[in-house]
C-alpha atoms as one frame of an Amber mdcrd trajectory, in Angstrom:
protein
 -44.280   8.450  25.517 -44.622  11.998  26.868 -43.481  15.156  25.123 -40.665
  15.456  27.662 -39.475  11.944  26.846 -39.599  12.669  23.120 -37.609  15.861
  23.584 -34.995  13.999  25.612 -34.661  11.330  22.914 -34.378  13.783  20.005
 -30.616  14.508  20.312 -29.883  10.766  20.339 -32.071  10.259  17.261 -30.233
  12.971  15.350 -26.860  11.618  16.458 -27.808   8.044  15.543 -28.965   9.148
  12.094 -25.771  11.116  11.426 -23.499   8.260  12.554 -25.466   5.609  10.639
 -25.548   7.603   7.398 -21.855   8.484   7.722 -20.963   4.842   8.357 -22.975
   3.445   5.453 -21.671   6.145   3.100 -18.066   5.486   4.106 -18.425   1.717
   3.682 -20.072   2.078   0.261 -17.439   4.577  -0.857 -14.730   2.121   0.161
 -16.367  -0.786  -1.677 -17.286   1.058  -4.868 -14.408   3.492  -5.304 -11.629
   3.739  -2.735 -10.979  -0.015  -2.307  -9.518   0.833   1.106 -10.136  -1.607
   3.968  -9.494   1.122   6.524 -12.505   3.087   5.320 -14.564  -0.101   4.974
 -14.045  -1.209   8.571 -14.494   2.333   9.871 -17.766   2.589   7.965 -19.005
  -0.748   9.329 -17.943   0.223  12.851 -19.818   3.531  12.652 -22.795   1.975
  10.869 -23.328  -0.709  13.513 -22.973   1.848  16.306 -25.448   4.213  14.620
 -27.915   1.362  14.047 -27.634   0.374  17.709 -28.398   3.917  18.833 -31.336
   4.003  16.450 -33.049   0.791  17.590 -32.964   1.810  21.251 -34.188   5.330
  20.555 -37.662   5.945  21.909 -38.789   8.158  19.041 -37.668   5.620  16.422
 -39.264   2.742  18.304 -42.510   4.657  18.738 -42.616   5.672  15.059 -41.776
   2.231  13.675 -43.629   0.254  16.299 -40.735  -1.911  17.454 -41.481  -3.738
  20.740 -39.147  -2.791  23.577 -37.988  -6.398  23.964 -36.998  -6.599  20.297
 -35.109  -3.301  20.559 -33.288  -4.623  23.615 -32.206  -7.802  21.850 -31.122
  -5.935  18.711 -29.098  -3.536  20.832 -27.384  -6.392  22.681 -26.496  -8.293
  19.507 -25.012  -5.169  17.894 -23.141  -4.348  21.107 -21.345  -7.693  20.927
 -20.860  -7.564  17.137 -19.474  -4.014  16.973 -16.186  -5.201  18.444 -15.348
  -7.034  15.207 -15.254  -4.126  12.679 -13.744  -1.901  15.359 -10.897  -4.335
  15.973 -10.336  -4.935  12.269 -10.154  -1.173  11.693  -7.418  -0.814  14.306
  -5.603  -3.856  12.869  -5.514  -2.299   9.389  -4.721   1.186  10.682  -1.679
   0.354  12.823  -0.785  -3.230  11.952  -0.566  -6.377  14.095   1.115  -4.595
  16.994   3.843  -5.801  19.311   4.075  -9.615  19.084   0.798  -9.646  17.121
  -1.054  -8.250  20.130  -3.714  -6.490  18.063  -4.214  -9.620  15.979  -4.875
 -11.638  19.136  -7.290  -9.008  20.414  -9.211  -9.057  17.127  -9.302 -12.857
  17.199 -10.712 -12.704  20.737 -13.390 -10.261  19.615 -14.340 -12.421  16.625
 -14.706 -15.473  18.872 -16.492 -13.608  21.672 -19.257 -12.061  19.535 -21.029
 -15.315  18.541 -20.319 -16.864  21.944 -21.925 -13.873  23.673 -24.997 -14.057
  21.432 -25.438 -17.793  22.101 -24.861 -17.161  25.806 -27.561 -14.478  25.875
 -30.041 -16.654  23.982 -29.380 -19.623  26.260 -29.846 -17.448  29.343 -32.901
 -15.742  27.811 -31.345 -12.481  28.916 -29.835 -10.167  26.250 -27.336  -8.646
  28.672 -26.184 -11.859  30.375 -22.591 -11.524  29.019 -22.538  -7.774  29.726
 -19.826  -7.909  32.394 -17.466  -9.884  30.142 -18.301  -7.603  27.227 -17.582
  -4.476  29.269 -14.252  -5.926  30.340 -13.280  -6.672  26.730 -14.489  -3.245
  25.554 -12.526  -1.343  28.197  -9.378  -3.450  27.711  -9.553  -3.239  23.916
 -10.245   0.491  23.979  -7.306   1.243  26.264  -4.969  -0.986  24.273  -6.051
   0.235  20.832  -6.152   3.861  21.896  -2.706   3.671  23.458  -1.190   2.038
  20.384  -2.846   4.501  18.006  -1.614   7.445  20.064   1.871   5.930  20.130
   1.856   5.301  16.373   0.673   8.819  15.526   2.557  10.649  18.261   4.326
  13.905  17.515   3.716  17.605  17.143   0.418  18.634  15.700  -1.320  15.570
  17.163  -2.670  17.199  20.304  -6.174  17.072  18.845  -5.901  13.291  18.591
  -4.978  12.962  22.261  -7.897  15.168  23.277 -10.374  13.184  21.158  -9.278
   9.879  22.648  -9.327  11.223  26.193 -12.896  12.419  25.661 -13.900   9.036
  24.293 -12.151   7.110  27.079 -13.901   9.234  29.678 -17.357   8.699  28.165
 -16.807   4.928  27.824 -15.841   4.605  31.470 -18.771   6.762  32.515 -21.188
   4.695  30.424 -19.898   1.402  31.796 -20.184   2.800  35.338 -23.676   4.107
  34.464 -22.721   7.730  35.170 -24.900  10.275  33.355 -24.283  13.946  32.538
 -27.362  16.099  33.098 -29.467  12.987  32.655 -27.843  11.983  29.360 -25.627
   9.015  28.534 -22.324  10.631  27.439 -21.035   7.667  25.405 -22.730   8.561
  22.064 -21.177  12.014  22.137 -17.798  10.495  22.963 -18.201   8.055  20.095
 -18.942  10.916  17.701 -15.729  12.619  18.817 -13.848   9.339  18.339 -15.414
   8.836  14.922 -14.234  12.271  13.818 -10.696  11.478  15.010 -10.611   8.049
  13.369 -12.115   9.463  10.195  -9.354  12.060  10.072  -6.713   9.348  10.504
  -8.354   7.154   7.860  -8.547  10.080   5.438  -4.910  10.913   6.124  -3.950
   7.288   5.487  -5.999   7.204   2.279  -4.330  10.388   1.022  -0.905   8.978
   1.850  -1.812   5.772   0.024  -2.940   7.803  -2.979   0.314   9.754  -2.939
   2.328   6.541  -2.866   0.292   5.094  -5.722   1.004   8.187  -7.795   4.712
   7.824  -7.035   4.589   4.165  -8.059   2.747   5.065 -11.265   5.397   7.676
 -12.023   8.153   5.116 -11.412   6.358   2.588 -13.629   5.981   5.152 -16.386
   9.690   5.951 -16.131  10.522   2.241 -16.268   8.236   1.793 -19.299  10.046
   4.581 -21.114  13.382   3.004 -20.245  12.209  -0.396 -21.426  10.773   0.931
 -24.674  14.069   2.642 -25.345  16.169  -0.510 -24.898  14.199  -2.784 -27.230
  15.120  -2.608 -30.938  12.968  -0.133 -32.852  13.292  -2.213 -36.016  14.727
  -5.517 -37.133  18.165  -5.530 -38.757  18.404  -5.926 -42.532  20.528  -8.985
 -43.258  20.922 -10.211 -46.823  19.620 -13.781 -46.966  17.646 -13.660 -43.714
  13.959 -12.947 -43.080  13.149 -12.075 -39.478  10.240 -11.427 -37.118  10.078
 -10.614 -33.413   7.304 -10.284 -30.845   7.431  -9.015 -27.283   4.373  -9.650
 -25.061   4.885  -8.514 -21.438   2.605 -10.018 -18.788   2.779  -6.813 -16.741
   3.181  -3.214 -17.817   6.895  -3.464 -17.059   8.589  -6.796 -17.710  12.017
  -8.408 -17.778  12.239 -10.088 -21.184  14.798  -8.638 -23.554  16.113  -9.172
 -27.062  18.687  -7.376 -29.171  20.975  -7.742 -32.179  24.612  -7.074 -32.983
  25.069  -6.593 -36.738  28.572  -7.363 -37.946  27.852  -6.768 -41.632  25.070
  -7.402 -44.151  25.540 -11.210 -43.964  26.336 -11.773 -40.289  24.615 -10.922
 -37.009  24.368 -12.087 -33.400  21.013 -12.471 -31.630  20.424 -12.358 -27.872
  17.143 -13.324 -26.199  17.131 -13.062 -22.401  14.731 -13.447 -19.491  15.276
 -11.671 -16.171  13.829 -13.462 -13.148  10.849 -11.650 -11.662   8.699  -8.893
 -13.099   8.128  -5.183 -12.755  10.570  -2.329 -12.339  13.556  -4.330 -10.951
  13.428  -6.765 -13.883  13.126  -3.920 -16.392  16.119  -2.122 -14.907  18.211
  -5.283 -15.128  17.104  -5.618 -18.750  18.558  -2.157 -19.361  21.853  -3.408
 -17.896  21.700  -6.313 -20.337  21.488  -3.947 -23.287  24.619  -2.124 -22.182
  26.471  -5.378 -21.482  25.465  -6.947 -24.801  26.177  -3.799 -26.785  29.774
  -3.843 -25.551  30.497  -7.246 -27.161  31.031  -6.224 -30.797  34.621  -7.438
 -30.827  33.595 -10.997 -29.865  30.101 -11.099 -31.375  30.962 -14.066 -33.592
  31.602 -16.171 -30.467  28.348 -16.531 -28.443  30.069 -18.387 -25.599  32.513
 -15.527 -25.143  29.656 -13.011 -25.315  27.877 -14.781 -22.449  31.103 -15.145
 -20.460  31.798 -11.419 -20.648  28.198 -10.488 -19.874  28.253 -12.781 -16.843
  31.374 -11.026 -15.575  29.667  -7.639 -15.959  26.443  -8.732 -14.230  27.999
 -10.722 -11.383  27.461  -9.028  -8.029  25.016  -6.488  -9.436  21.747  -8.457
  -9.495  21.302  -9.204  -5.773  18.984 -12.256  -5.676  17.912 -12.114  -9.304
  19.419 -13.858 -12.296  19.200 -13.893 -16.084  18.729 -16.718 -18.567  19.888
 -16.091 -22.118  20.153 -17.604 -25.574  22.842 -16.209 -27.860  23.377 -17.180
 -31.497  25.679 -15.979 -34.252  24.285 -16.456 -37.764  26.842 -16.358 -40.560
  25.313 -16.473 -44.039  28.735 -16.433 -45.699  29.797 -19.658 -43.982  26.133
 -20.733 -43.728  26.369 -21.704 -40.066  24.657 -20.880 -36.806  26.757 -20.913
 -33.665  24.832 -21.069 -30.386  25.437 -20.850 -26.619  22.923 -20.704 -23.773
  22.821 -19.642 -20.131  20.117 -21.629 -18.340  17.675 -20.804 -21.134  15.067
 -23.009 -22.871  16.627 -24.578 -25.978  16.117 -22.681 -29.213  14.827 -24.672
 -32.179  16.452 -25.215 -35.580  14.217 -26.544 -38.371  16.172 -28.203 -41.186
  14.069 -27.760 -44.304  15.878 -30.315 -46.483  15.679 -33.232 -44.018  12.624
 -32.169 -41.993  14.580 -32.484 -38.746  13.815 -30.264 -35.755  16.928 -29.819
 -33.635  17.329 -28.420 -30.139  20.022 -25.781 -29.776  20.607 -26.827 -26.196
  24.210 -26.058 -25.305  23.547 -24.533 -21.874  25.662 -23.083 -19.111  24.643
 -21.555 -15.788  22.430 -18.507 -15.293  24.031 -15.113 -15.826  24.831 -13.197
 -12.665  25.161 -15.498  -9.647  28.194 -17.581 -10.693  31.445 -15.707 -11.406
  33.259 -18.695 -12.923  30.454 -20.006 -15.134  31.667 -21.635 -18.356  29.773
 -21.417 -21.653  30.347 -23.446 -24.804  29.325 -23.100 -28.435  27.498 -25.600
 -30.578  27.547 -25.122 -34.363  25.172 -26.307 -37.097  25.139 -25.747 -40.858
  22.174 -23.848 -42.269  20.746 -23.641 -45.755  17.834 -22.150 -47.650  14.453
 -22.219 -45.825  15.976 -23.323 -42.512  14.265 -21.725 -39.561  15.630 -20.764
 -36.115  13.235 -19.918 -33.277  14.345 -18.185 -30.076  11.851 -17.763 -27.229
  11.478 -17.229 -23.490   9.848 -19.795 -21.197   6.615 -17.809 -20.960   5.710
 -19.284 -24.352   5.655 -22.933 -23.243   4.177 -22.041 -19.839   1.172 -20.312
 -21.416  -2.231 -22.023 -21.371  -3.689 -23.194 -24.677  -7.346 -23.612 -25.666
  -7.865 -26.851 -23.695  -6.680 -25.279 -20.456  -3.406 -27.229 -20.448   0.088
 -25.705 -20.648   1.206 -25.196 -24.234   4.406 -27.090 -23.470   7.466 -28.125
 -25.448   5.747 -30.921 -27.384   3.058 -28.621 -28.778   5.656 -26.018 -29.644
   7.648 -28.564 -31.627   4.486 -29.801 -33.356   3.593 -26.242 -34.328   7.042
 -25.621 -35.823   6.900 -28.873 -37.805   3.449 -27.982 -39.139   4.236 -24.398
 -40.175   7.839 -24.111 -41.421   6.799 -22.607 -44.741   4.902 -19.680 -43.232
   6.090 -16.122 -43.641   7.984 -15.235 -40.416   5.511 -12.500 -39.437   2.527
 -14.812 -39.901   4.382 -17.631 -38.119   5.052 -15.702 -34.903   1.560 -14.188
 -34.797  -0.125 -17.576 -35.168   2.217 -19.141 -32.638   1.317 -16.529 -30.034
  -2.391 -16.910 -30.775  -2.140 -20.678 -30.348   0.017 -20.681 -27.221  -1.567
 -17.836 -25.282  -5.303 -18.473 -25.520  -5.668 -18.986 -21.756  -3.906 -17.874
 -18.587  -0.434 -16.413 -18.991   2.202 -17.185 -16.394   5.069 -15.059 -17.686
   6.279 -12.551 -20.259   6.765 -13.913 -23.777   9.411 -12.967 -26.313   9.882
 -14.558 -29.740  12.570 -13.986 -32.351  12.371 -15.949 -35.600  15.153 -16.042
 -38.189  14.520 -17.828 -41.502  17.088 -18.338 -44.200  15.564 -16.742 -47.295
  16.513 -18.569 -50.487  15.879 -15.569 -52.743  17.847 -13.187 -50.565  20.574
 -15.761 -50.099  21.346 -15.705 -53.803  21.812 -11.934 -53.911
C-alpha cells in the first residue's frame, strides 16, 4: 500500500474509530445505567457500522494483517446484519407505525439478514444478495426517515430535515457508486445521521427521565396520602387486645383498615381491599376512609355501614371495585356482628369449645352494584375468643414449600396459636404465610377478648 493510498484511507479510519467507539459506549451506557432500548439499538447500529468501516479500511487491514477476502466477507455480513438494530431503533423511537408498517419492515430485515448470509455463502460470493439488500436499504431508509420527520415535525426541527436529506443523498450516491472527489460519501452521511439520531435519542431519554420524576413525585404524594389515612394507633377498648399489620406489595397499595370507636366497650372494624395496585387503588382507599368515617350514627349495624358506603362509592370507581369486611364488637352485650362485601371470610376462634367459625355473611362488591344488599350475622363472644380479619393477599402468599398458603393452612395456624399475644400472633402469621412470592398486599387485624380487661 502506497503512501498516497494510506493518506486516502486515513479519514475513513478516523471516522470508523469514532463511530465504533461512540456506538459501543452508547450501548454499554444503555445496558449498565440508562436501561433505555433506544440508546441500546442506536449504539448497536453505530457499532456495527463503525466495525464495518474498520474491517474494510486499508490501514487497519495492513496493520492487523487481515486478508482482503476476509475483510470483504466481514463487510458483507455486517452490511446485511446492520439492518436489524437500525430497524429496531426506529421501531422503539416512533412506534409500530401506520398499520404496524414499521413492525413489518423490521420483521423483513430480521428474516433477510440470515437469508442473505446463507445466500452469499451458497453462491461463494459475499455480495450476491447486494441488489436485494440495496433495495431493502433504500426502501427502509425512505420509509423510516419519512416517518421520523413526520413524527418530529414542527418549528425548530429544520436541522433534522437537513441531516436526513444529507444522509439520503449519500446513501443514493453510494448505491449508485457515485464518489465525491474520489471518496465514498456514505460514511460522512452516516455520521450526520448518527448525530441527528443521537440528538433524538437523547431528547427521548430526557423526556423519559422527566416523566419518571413526575411519576415518582405522584407516588410520593400518594404515599403521603395513604400514610395519612391509615390509623396511627390502635383504639383502646376495655376488654379487647388488638394488633394490626399492613404489608403493601408495592410502594402504594389499595388495602385499607380503620376503626369507629363508639365508647370504651364498643367499636366497629373495617378491613377493605381495593382491586388493583398503585396510585389509583390508594386514592380509592382514601375515599373509603371518608365514606367509613361518615357512618358513626349506624356503626353498630355493619350491614347498614356497607350499604351506605356502597351508595357513596357507586359510579365513582370506574372499572375498579372494593371488597370489605365490617364487624361491630360489643363487649357489653358480648357479641360480634359481622357483614361482608365480596371479602374472604373472617375467622372467629371460640376458646371454650375450640371451634373455628367462618364469619362469611357476604354481599356483592362495593361500587359496581347500586342495589346491593348486605346482611348481618351475629355470634356471642367470651373471654379469650379471637377474631381475625385479613385481605386475600394473606392466603395467596407462597409459604416455605412453594405452595400457596391457602385457607386450610390459615385455619390450622389459628387453631395452633390461639393463646399467643396478638402482636406475636400476627407477626408469626405473616412470617409463615409470606416466606415466598407475594401476589398481593396483605392486611391483618386481630381482636382478642382479654379476660383481665373484660373484668374491669
